[in-house]
Short mmCIF file of C-alpha atoms and ligand atoms in Angstrom, two decimals:
data_model
loop_
_atom_site.label_atom_id
_atom_site.label_comp_id
_atom_site.label_asym_id
_atom_site.label_seq_id
_atom_site.Cartn_x
_atom_site.Cartn_y
_atom_site.Cartn_z
CA UNK A 29 -38.77 26.76 23.01
CA UNK A 30 -38.95 23.81 20.72
CA UNK A 31 -39.25 20.40 22.26
CA UNK A 32 -36.36 18.60 20.75
CA UNK A 33 -36.90 15.72 18.42
CA UNK A 34 -33.47 14.20 18.67
CA UNK A 35 -31.89 14.42 15.27
CA UNK A 36 -30.69 11.11 14.00
CA UNK A 37 -27.09 11.18 12.79
CA UNK A 38 -26.96 11.94 9.10
CA UNK A 39 -25.31 8.64 8.24
CA UNK A 40 -28.45 6.79 9.29
CA UNK A 41 -30.13 8.28 6.27
CA UNK A 42 -27.33 7.51 3.93
CA UNK A 43 -28.68 4.35 2.40
CA UNK A 44 -31.96 6.09 1.69
CA UNK A 45 -30.38 8.96 -0.19
CA UNK A 46 -28.22 9.17 -3.24
CA UNK A 47 -25.90 11.68 -1.58
CA UNK A 48 -22.39 10.25 -1.96
CA UNK A 49 -20.98 12.60 0.64
CA UNK A 50 -23.10 10.80 3.23
CA UNK A 51 -22.76 7.31 1.83
CA UNK A 52 -19.02 7.44 2.35
CA UNK A 53 -19.51 8.04 6.07
CA UNK A 54 -20.98 4.57 6.37
CA UNK A 55 -17.48 3.15 6.17
CA UNK A 56 -15.11 3.37 9.10
CA UNK A 57 -11.88 5.07 8.02
CA UNK A 58 -8.61 4.87 9.94
CA UNK A 59 -5.69 7.33 9.97
CA UNK A 60 -3.04 8.60 12.39
CA UNK A 61 -1.62 12.14 12.10
CA UNK A 62 1.91 10.79 12.76
CA UNK A 63 1.75 9.39 9.22
CA UNK A 64 2.43 12.98 8.05
CA UNK A 65 5.89 12.94 9.67
CA UNK A 66 7.45 11.20 6.64
CA UNK A 67 8.50 13.89 4.18
CA UNK A 68 11.66 13.18 2.19
CA UNK A 69 12.73 16.17 0.10
CA UNK A 70 13.51 14.50 -3.19
CA UNK A 71 13.92 11.29 -5.17
CA UNK A 72 16.08 10.24 -8.06
CA UNK A 73 13.97 10.25 -11.20
CA UNK A 74 15.23 9.82 -14.74
CA UNK A 75 18.71 10.83 -13.65
CA UNK A 76 17.81 13.98 -11.77
CA UNK A 77 16.63 14.79 -8.28
CA UNK A 78 12.95 15.72 -8.30
CA UNK A 79 10.45 16.62 -5.59
CA UNK A 80 9.34 13.47 -3.71
CA UNK A 81 6.05 12.36 -5.31
CA UNK A 82 4.74 10.50 -2.25
CA UNK A 83 4.34 13.63 -0.09
CA UNK A 84 2.03 14.62 2.81
CA UNK A 85 -0.29 16.51 0.45
CA UNK A 86 -1.58 13.10 -0.68
CA UNK A 87 -3.24 12.05 2.59
CA UNK A 88 -4.40 15.65 3.14
CA UNK A 89 -6.30 15.48 -0.17
CA UNK A 90 -7.91 12.19 0.84
CA UNK A 91 -8.79 13.41 4.36
CA UNK A 92 -10.50 16.48 2.91
CA UNK A 93 -12.67 14.23 0.74
CA UNK A 94 -13.58 11.39 3.13
CA UNK A 95 -14.35 13.35 6.29
CA UNK A 96 -13.82 12.09 9.84
CA UNK A 97 -11.38 9.29 10.54
CA UNK A 98 -10.58 7.21 13.62
CA UNK A 99 -7.11 6.88 15.11
CA UNK A 100 -5.79 3.33 15.39
CA UNK A 101 -4.81 1.86 18.73
CA UNK A 102 -1.22 0.81 19.11
CA UNK A 103 -0.80 -2.95 18.66
CA UNK A 104 2.99 -2.79 19.04
CA UNK A 105 5.68 -4.41 16.92
CA UNK A 106 4.57 -8.02 17.31
CA UNK A 107 2.31 -7.92 14.21
CA UNK A 108 5.12 -6.32 12.18
CA UNK A 109 7.54 -9.07 13.25
CA UNK A 110 5.31 -11.74 11.69
CA UNK A 111 6.41 -10.29 8.31
CA UNK A 112 9.59 -8.25 8.81
CA UNK A 113 12.74 -9.57 10.53
CA UNK A 114 14.07 -7.73 13.60
CA UNK A 115 17.21 -6.52 11.82
CA UNK A 116 15.16 -4.89 9.06
CA UNK A 117 12.84 -3.11 11.51
CA UNK A 118 15.90 -1.85 13.39
CA UNK A 119 17.38 -0.63 10.14
CA UNK A 120 14.28 1.41 9.19
CA UNK A 121 14.05 2.71 12.74
CA UNK A 122 17.69 3.80 13.02
CA UNK A 123 18.88 4.57 9.48
CA UNK A 124 18.19 8.30 9.64
CA UNK A 125 20.03 8.73 12.96
CA UNK A 126 22.96 6.70 11.63
CA UNK A 127 22.99 8.86 8.52
CA UNK A 128 23.17 12.02 10.62
CA UNK A 129 25.81 10.41 12.87
CA UNK A 130 27.88 9.85 9.73
CA UNK A 131 27.70 13.62 9.15
CA UNK A 132 25.39 13.45 6.16
CA UNK A 133 22.89 16.19 5.23
CA UNK A 134 19.44 15.52 3.75
CA UNK A 135 17.71 12.15 3.72
CA UNK A 136 19.34 8.74 3.90
CA UNK A 137 19.60 7.05 0.51
CA UNK A 138 21.75 4.23 -0.82
CA UNK A 139 24.09 4.30 -3.76
CA UNK A 140 25.43 0.71 -3.91
CA UNK A 141 23.34 -2.44 -4.13
CA UNK A 142 24.60 -5.99 -3.50
CA UNK A 143 23.19 -7.74 -6.56
CA UNK A 144 26.33 -9.78 -7.37
CA UNK A 145 27.00 -12.95 -5.36
CA UNK A 146 25.54 -11.49 -2.21
CA UNK A 147 26.19 -13.34 1.04
CA UNK A 148 25.35 -12.63 4.68
CA UNK A 149 27.70 -9.97 6.07
CA UNK A 150 27.73 -7.82 9.13
CA UNK A 151 27.46 -4.50 7.34
CA UNK A 152 28.98 -1.63 9.25
CA UNK A 153 28.60 1.43 7.02
CA UNK A 154 25.17 3.04 6.72
CA UNK A 155 25.71 3.18 2.92
CA UNK A 156 26.17 -0.60 2.83
CA UNK A 157 23.09 -1.16 4.93
CA UNK A 158 21.00 1.20 2.76
CA UNK A 159 21.89 -0.87 -0.28
CA UNK A 160 21.27 -4.18 1.51
CA UNK A 161 17.81 -3.12 2.74
CA UNK A 162 16.41 -1.29 -0.29
CA UNK A 163 15.69 -2.03 -3.92
CA UNK A 164 15.76 1.45 -5.50
CA UNK A 165 16.87 5.07 -5.20
CA UNK A 166 13.37 6.53 -4.83
CA UNK A 167 12.77 5.39 -1.26
CA UNK A 168 14.89 7.66 0.97
CA UNK A 169 14.67 7.45 4.76
CA UNK A 170 13.91 10.81 6.40
CA UNK A 171 13.54 11.84 10.01
CA UNK A 172 9.89 10.75 10.36
CA UNK A 173 9.99 7.68 8.13
CA UNK A 174 9.89 5.07 10.88
CA UNK A 175 7.12 6.73 12.89
CA UNK A 176 4.98 7.34 9.82
CA UNK A 177 5.50 3.81 8.53
CA UNK A 178 4.79 2.28 11.94
CA UNK A 179 1.49 4.17 12.21
CA UNK A 180 0.63 3.41 8.60
CA UNK A 181 0.73 -0.28 9.52
CA UNK A 182 -1.20 0.28 12.77
CA UNK A 183 -3.85 2.02 10.63
CA UNK A 184 -4.09 -1.09 8.45
CA UNK A 185 -4.37 -3.30 11.53
CA UNK A 186 -7.18 -1.10 12.87
CA UNK A 187 -9.16 -1.41 9.61
CA UNK A 188 -8.57 -5.15 9.67
CA UNK A 189 -9.79 -5.26 13.26
CA UNK A 190 -12.99 -3.46 12.31
CA UNK A 191 -13.63 -6.00 9.54
CA UNK A 192 -12.82 -8.97 11.77
CA UNK A 193 -15.29 -7.51 14.29
CA UNK A 194 -18.04 -7.56 11.68
CA UNK A 195 -17.78 -4.47 9.48
CA UNK A 196 -18.54 -5.27 5.89
CA UNK A 197 -15.65 -3.05 4.76
CA UNK A 198 -13.23 -0.55 6.30
CA UNK A 199 -10.62 1.83 4.92
CA UNK A 200 -7.06 2.33 6.12
CA UNK A 201 -5.46 5.51 4.80
CA UNK A 202 -2.06 3.85 4.75
CA UNK A 203 0.73 6.32 4.03
CA UNK A 204 3.54 5.64 3.38
CA UNK A 205 2.22 2.88 1.11
CA UNK A 206 3.46 -0.69 1.53
CA UNK A 207 3.10 -3.05 -1.42
CA UNK A 208 6.64 -2.65 -2.84
CA UNK A 209 8.30 -3.39 0.51
CA UNK A 210 9.44 -6.96 0.98
CA UNK A 211 10.15 -8.70 4.26
CA UNK A 212 13.60 -7.12 4.44
CA UNK A 213 13.75 -4.33 1.88
CA UNK A 214 12.22 -0.94 1.15
CA UNK A 215 11.31 0.25 -2.34
CA UNK A 216 8.81 2.24 -4.39
CA UNK A 217 8.05 4.72 -1.56
CA UNK A 218 7.27 1.73 0.72
CA UNK A 219 9.07 0.70 3.96
CA UNK A 220 6.71 -1.67 5.80
CA UNK A 221 4.22 -3.86 3.99
CA UNK A 222 0.84 -3.09 5.59
CA UNK A 223 -1.10 -5.55 3.43
CA UNK A 224 1.25 -8.38 4.38
CA UNK A 225 1.14 -7.46 8.09
CA UNK A 226 -2.66 -7.34 7.92
CA UNK A 227 -2.83 -10.72 6.13
CA UNK A 228 -0.63 -12.32 8.80
CA UNK A 229 -2.68 -10.69 11.55
CA UNK A 230 -5.87 -12.08 10.04
CA UNK A 231 -4.37 -15.57 10.02
CA UNK A 232 -3.17 -15.06 13.61
CA UNK A 233 -6.77 -14.11 14.46
CA UNK A 234 -8.00 -17.45 13.09
CA UNK A 235 -8.84 -16.78 9.45
CA UNK A 236 -7.42 -19.58 7.34
CA UNK A 237 -7.54 -18.14 3.82
CA UNK A 238 -6.80 -14.54 2.90
CA UNK A 239 -6.96 -12.99 -0.59
CA UNK A 240 -5.07 -9.83 -1.48
CA UNK A 241 -6.31 -7.95 -4.56
CA UNK A 242 -3.79 -5.31 -5.61
CA UNK A 243 -5.12 -2.68 -8.03
CA UNK A 244 -2.36 -0.08 -7.79
CA UNK A 245 -0.87 0.91 -11.15
CA UNK A 246 2.41 -0.73 -10.13
CA UNK A 247 2.92 -4.40 -9.41
CA UNK A 248 2.96 -5.18 -5.69
CA UNK A 249 6.27 -6.98 -5.80
CA UNK A 250 6.83 -6.90 -2.04
CA UNK A 251 3.48 -8.51 -1.23
CA UNK A 252 3.99 -11.11 -3.95
CA UNK A 253 7.47 -11.87 -2.67
CA UNK A 254 6.35 -12.30 0.96
CA UNK A 255 3.59 -14.81 0.07
CA UNK A 256 5.07 -16.40 -3.07
CA UNK A 257 5.38 -19.88 -1.57
CA UNK A 258 2.24 -19.73 0.54
CA UNK A 259 -0.97 -21.52 -0.37
CA UNK A 260 -3.12 -19.82 2.30
CA UNK A 261 -2.66 -16.26 0.98
CA UNK A 262 -3.78 -15.53 -2.58
CA UNK A 263 -2.12 -12.59 -4.32
CA UNK A 264 -3.86 -11.20 -7.41
CA UNK A 265 -2.60 -8.03 -9.08
CA UNK A 266 -3.67 -5.83 -11.99
CA UNK A 267 -0.89 -3.45 -13.00
CA UNK A 268 1.14 -1.89 -15.79
CA UNK A 269 3.24 -4.38 -17.74
CA UNK A 270 6.67 -4.60 -16.06
CA UNK A 271 8.17 -4.56 -19.55
CA UNK A 272 7.48 -0.80 -19.56
CA UNK A 273 6.95 0.19 -15.95
CA UNK A 274 8.38 0.03 -12.44
CA UNK A 275 9.15 -2.37 -10.74
CA UNK A 276 10.34 -3.99 -14.03
CA UNK A 277 11.63 -7.25 -12.55
CA UNK A 278 8.36 -8.64 -11.21
CA UNK A 279 4.70 -8.75 -12.17
CA UNK A 280 4.85 -10.87 -15.35
CA UNK A 281 1.98 -13.22 -16.13
CA UNK A 282 4.18 -16.29 -15.74
CA UNK A 283 4.94 -15.57 -12.07
CA UNK A 284 2.36 -17.87 -10.48
CA UNK A 285 3.78 -18.82 -7.09
CA UNK A 286 6.02 -21.68 -6.00
CA UNK A 287 5.85 -24.81 -3.84
CA UNK A 288 2.76 -24.77 -1.65
CA UNK A 289 1.98 -21.37 -3.21
CA UNK A 290 1.93 -22.62 -6.79
CA UNK A 291 -1.16 -21.10 -8.40
CA UNK A 292 -1.75 -18.70 -5.48
CA UNK A 293 -0.20 -15.75 -7.34
CA UNK A 294 -2.00 -14.26 -10.36
CA UNK A 295 -0.53 -11.35 -12.32
CA UNK A 296 -2.63 -9.51 -14.88
CA UNK A 297 -0.32 -6.97 -16.55
CA UNK A 298 -1.92 -4.41 -18.86
CA UNK A 299 -0.34 -2.17 -21.50
CA UNK A 300 0.07 1.57 -20.94
CA UNK A 301 -3.07 3.39 -22.03
CA UNK A 302 -5.45 0.79 -20.58
CA UNK A 303 -8.85 2.32 -19.85
CA UNK A 304 -11.92 1.00 -18.02
CA UNK A 305 -12.59 -1.48 -20.85
CA UNK A 306 -9.25 -3.27 -20.56
CA UNK A 307 -9.04 -2.79 -16.81
CA UNK A 308 -12.59 -4.11 -16.40
CA UNK A 309 -11.76 -7.31 -18.29
CA UNK A 310 -8.73 -7.87 -16.06
CA UNK A 311 -10.88 -7.13 -13.03
CA UNK A 312 -13.35 -9.84 -14.12
CA UNK A 313 -10.50 -12.35 -14.29
CA UNK A 314 -9.10 -11.19 -10.95
CA UNK A 315 -12.45 -11.39 -9.18
CA UNK A 316 -13.16 -14.83 -10.64
CA UNK A 317 -9.86 -16.08 -9.21
CA UNK A 318 -10.59 -14.51 -5.79
CA UNK A 319 -14.07 -16.08 -5.72
CA UNK A 320 -12.63 -19.46 -6.73
CA UNK A 321 -10.11 -19.25 -3.86
CA UNK A 322 -13.04 -18.81 -1.43
CA UNK A 323 -11.19 -16.67 1.11
CA UNK A 324 -12.44 -15.74 4.59
CA UNK A 325 -11.32 -12.18 4.03
CA UNK A 326 -10.27 -9.81 1.25
CA UNK A 327 -7.55 -7.19 1.53
CA UNK A 328 -7.63 -4.64 -1.28
CA UNK A 329 -4.38 -2.81 -1.97
CA UNK A 330 -5.95 0.24 -3.59
CA UNK A 331 -3.84 2.64 -5.64
CA UNK A 332 -5.35 5.66 -7.38
CA UNK A 333 -2.34 5.94 -9.70
CA UNK A 334 -4.42 4.17 -12.37
CA UNK A 335 -6.13 7.58 -12.81
CA UNK A 336 -5.90 9.22 -16.25
CA UNK A 337 -4.30 12.32 -14.75
CA UNK A 338 -1.65 10.59 -12.67
CA UNK A 339 1.73 12.31 -13.20
CA UNK A 340 3.88 9.15 -13.04
CA UNK A 341 1.51 6.52 -14.48
CA UNK A 342 -0.19 5.73 -17.80
CA UNK A 343 -3.63 4.14 -17.40
CA UNK A 344 -6.87 6.00 -18.21
CA UNK A 345 -9.23 5.25 -15.33
CA UNK A 346 -11.59 8.17 -14.63
CA UNK A 347 -13.00 9.32 -11.29
CA UNK A 348 -16.46 7.81 -11.86
CA UNK A 349 -14.85 4.49 -12.85
CA UNK A 350 -13.58 4.01 -9.29
CA UNK A 351 -17.11 3.58 -7.96
CA UNK A 352 -17.79 0.98 -10.66
CA UNK A 353 -14.58 -0.91 -9.84
CA UNK A 354 -15.42 -0.86 -6.13
CA UNK A 355 -18.99 -2.06 -6.67
CA UNK A 356 -17.68 -5.03 -8.62
CA UNK A 357 -15.22 -5.88 -5.85
CA UNK A 358 -17.93 -5.42 -3.22
CA UNK A 359 -20.18 -7.81 -5.18
CA UNK A 360 -17.87 -10.64 -4.06
CA UNK A 361 -19.63 -10.27 -0.71
CA UNK A 362 -16.40 -10.71 1.24
CA UNK A 363 -15.41 -8.84 4.40
CA UNK A 364 -12.95 -6.34 2.94
CA UNK A 365 -10.23 -4.13 4.36
CA UNK A 366 -9.16 -1.48 1.86
CA UNK A 367 -5.56 -0.31 2.22
CA UNK A 368 -4.28 2.83 0.47
CA UNK A 369 -1.26 2.35 -1.76
CA UNK A 370 -0.23 4.88 -4.49
CA UNK A 371 -1.89 7.77 -6.36
CA UNK A 372 -0.04 10.98 -7.20
CA UNK A 373 -2.54 13.29 -8.93
CA UNK A 374 -3.03 15.09 -5.62
CA UNK A 375 -5.82 17.43 -6.75
CA UNK A 376 -7.99 14.48 -7.82
CA UNK A 377 -6.78 11.96 -5.23
CA UNK A 378 -9.46 12.77 -2.66
CA UNK A 379 -12.29 12.60 -5.18
CA UNK A 380 -10.97 9.36 -6.69
CA UNK A 381 -10.64 7.73 -3.27
CA UNK A 382 -14.07 8.94 -2.10
CA UNK A 383 -15.57 7.58 -5.34
CA UNK A 384 -13.90 4.22 -4.71
CA UNK A 385 -15.07 4.01 -1.10
CA UNK A 386 -18.61 5.01 -2.14
CA UNK A 387 -18.77 1.86 -4.26
CA UNK A 388 -18.76 -0.25 -1.09
C1 LIG B 7 3.23 2.79 -4.07
C2 LIG B 7 3.62 3.29 -5.42
O1 LIG B 7 2.76 3.64 -6.21
N1 LIG B 7 4.93 3.35 -5.71
C3 LIG B 7 5.34 3.79 -6.99
C4 LIG B 7 6.83 3.80 -7.12
C5 LIG B 7 7.21 4.26 -8.49
N2 LIG B 7 8.56 4.63 -8.54
C6 LIG B 7 9.09 4.79 -9.85
C7 LIG B 7 8.57 6.03 -10.54
C8 LIG B 7 9.44 7.22 -10.23
C9 LIG B 7 8.73 8.47 -10.58
N3 LIG B 7 9.32 9.60 -9.97
C10 LIG B 7 8.55 10.79 -10.15
C11 LIG B 7 9.12 11.95 -9.38
C12 LIG B 7 8.28 13.18 -9.61
N4 LIG B 7 8.57 14.21 -8.66
ZN1 LIG B 8 1.71 2.67 -7.62
#
């Protein structure tokens, strides 16, 4: 019988070895299985209904690549209510049941949007409410949408909590994503804005300046909108030029914040086809602005849809580039919560995300 020399956990050795598969375990990762409950069947795309791109295979690919995760504790609705009004939360919570009660099959989706001379109304029909509380036709509400969105935000709050408690960085596998959702509207596969809820929670916890760096392929219009007139939350985004890409109406370089928030929004749009050279230059500018803001905390809205193989996007970032991008962000030396946003090349999504996390 061998006298046991207690084996040290493998992650203790991680910094001494080049093995990425162990390095990644150094970071605490948060995820709740209820986030799989959101599974709309289809979305309107180029005039036809197509399979829903933001499907449960995405987090499964990431989970396979990053290994063990921790479940978040339930912090309730109070943190959500610092960003989203009660009526909007009730809408997301109840829309699917109302849709069924109206005798409708499939997932709840709007078909009329109040863009002309809108005014406050008590909207009775589910169709009217779907238009009032959403910005596009690619964000249907299915049976599990509320539960998945709620736990996606709790996951972000758990990663934030780990960072506030002293972790250098932590990862929230947020899904559904959040950065297109505004205070009172859904859009771009997003229903609740996890980055915004986390930023408000950090301020509630006593941090006075929070920076949000959004590196998803698409502009984070919801996050920008929520903090546009705020001077204590910096929003910096690198994304595809809205002249060619969703969300089209926001993300231009001349959107720089308003009022107390003037100068606290920085948009760095890039043309389709941008590779690590162009993206890296934008990243330099973004990081310089974050450093200049001198935040207490960094939230990184991380989308892997900048990947060369992404089916709905047009940048040319490669898997190995994600570690380089992450190392440059990590070099800021800021406590950082990383929140998952988009990324639709499911076969590569796990590897791309693991590469990114390894850079921290
Ligand atoms: C979080 C995020 O990355 N949202 C992206 C929303 C983009 N929506 C517009 C693109 C629609 C593409 N539809 C593709 C359907 C393929 N089944
Ligand atoms: Zn995206």
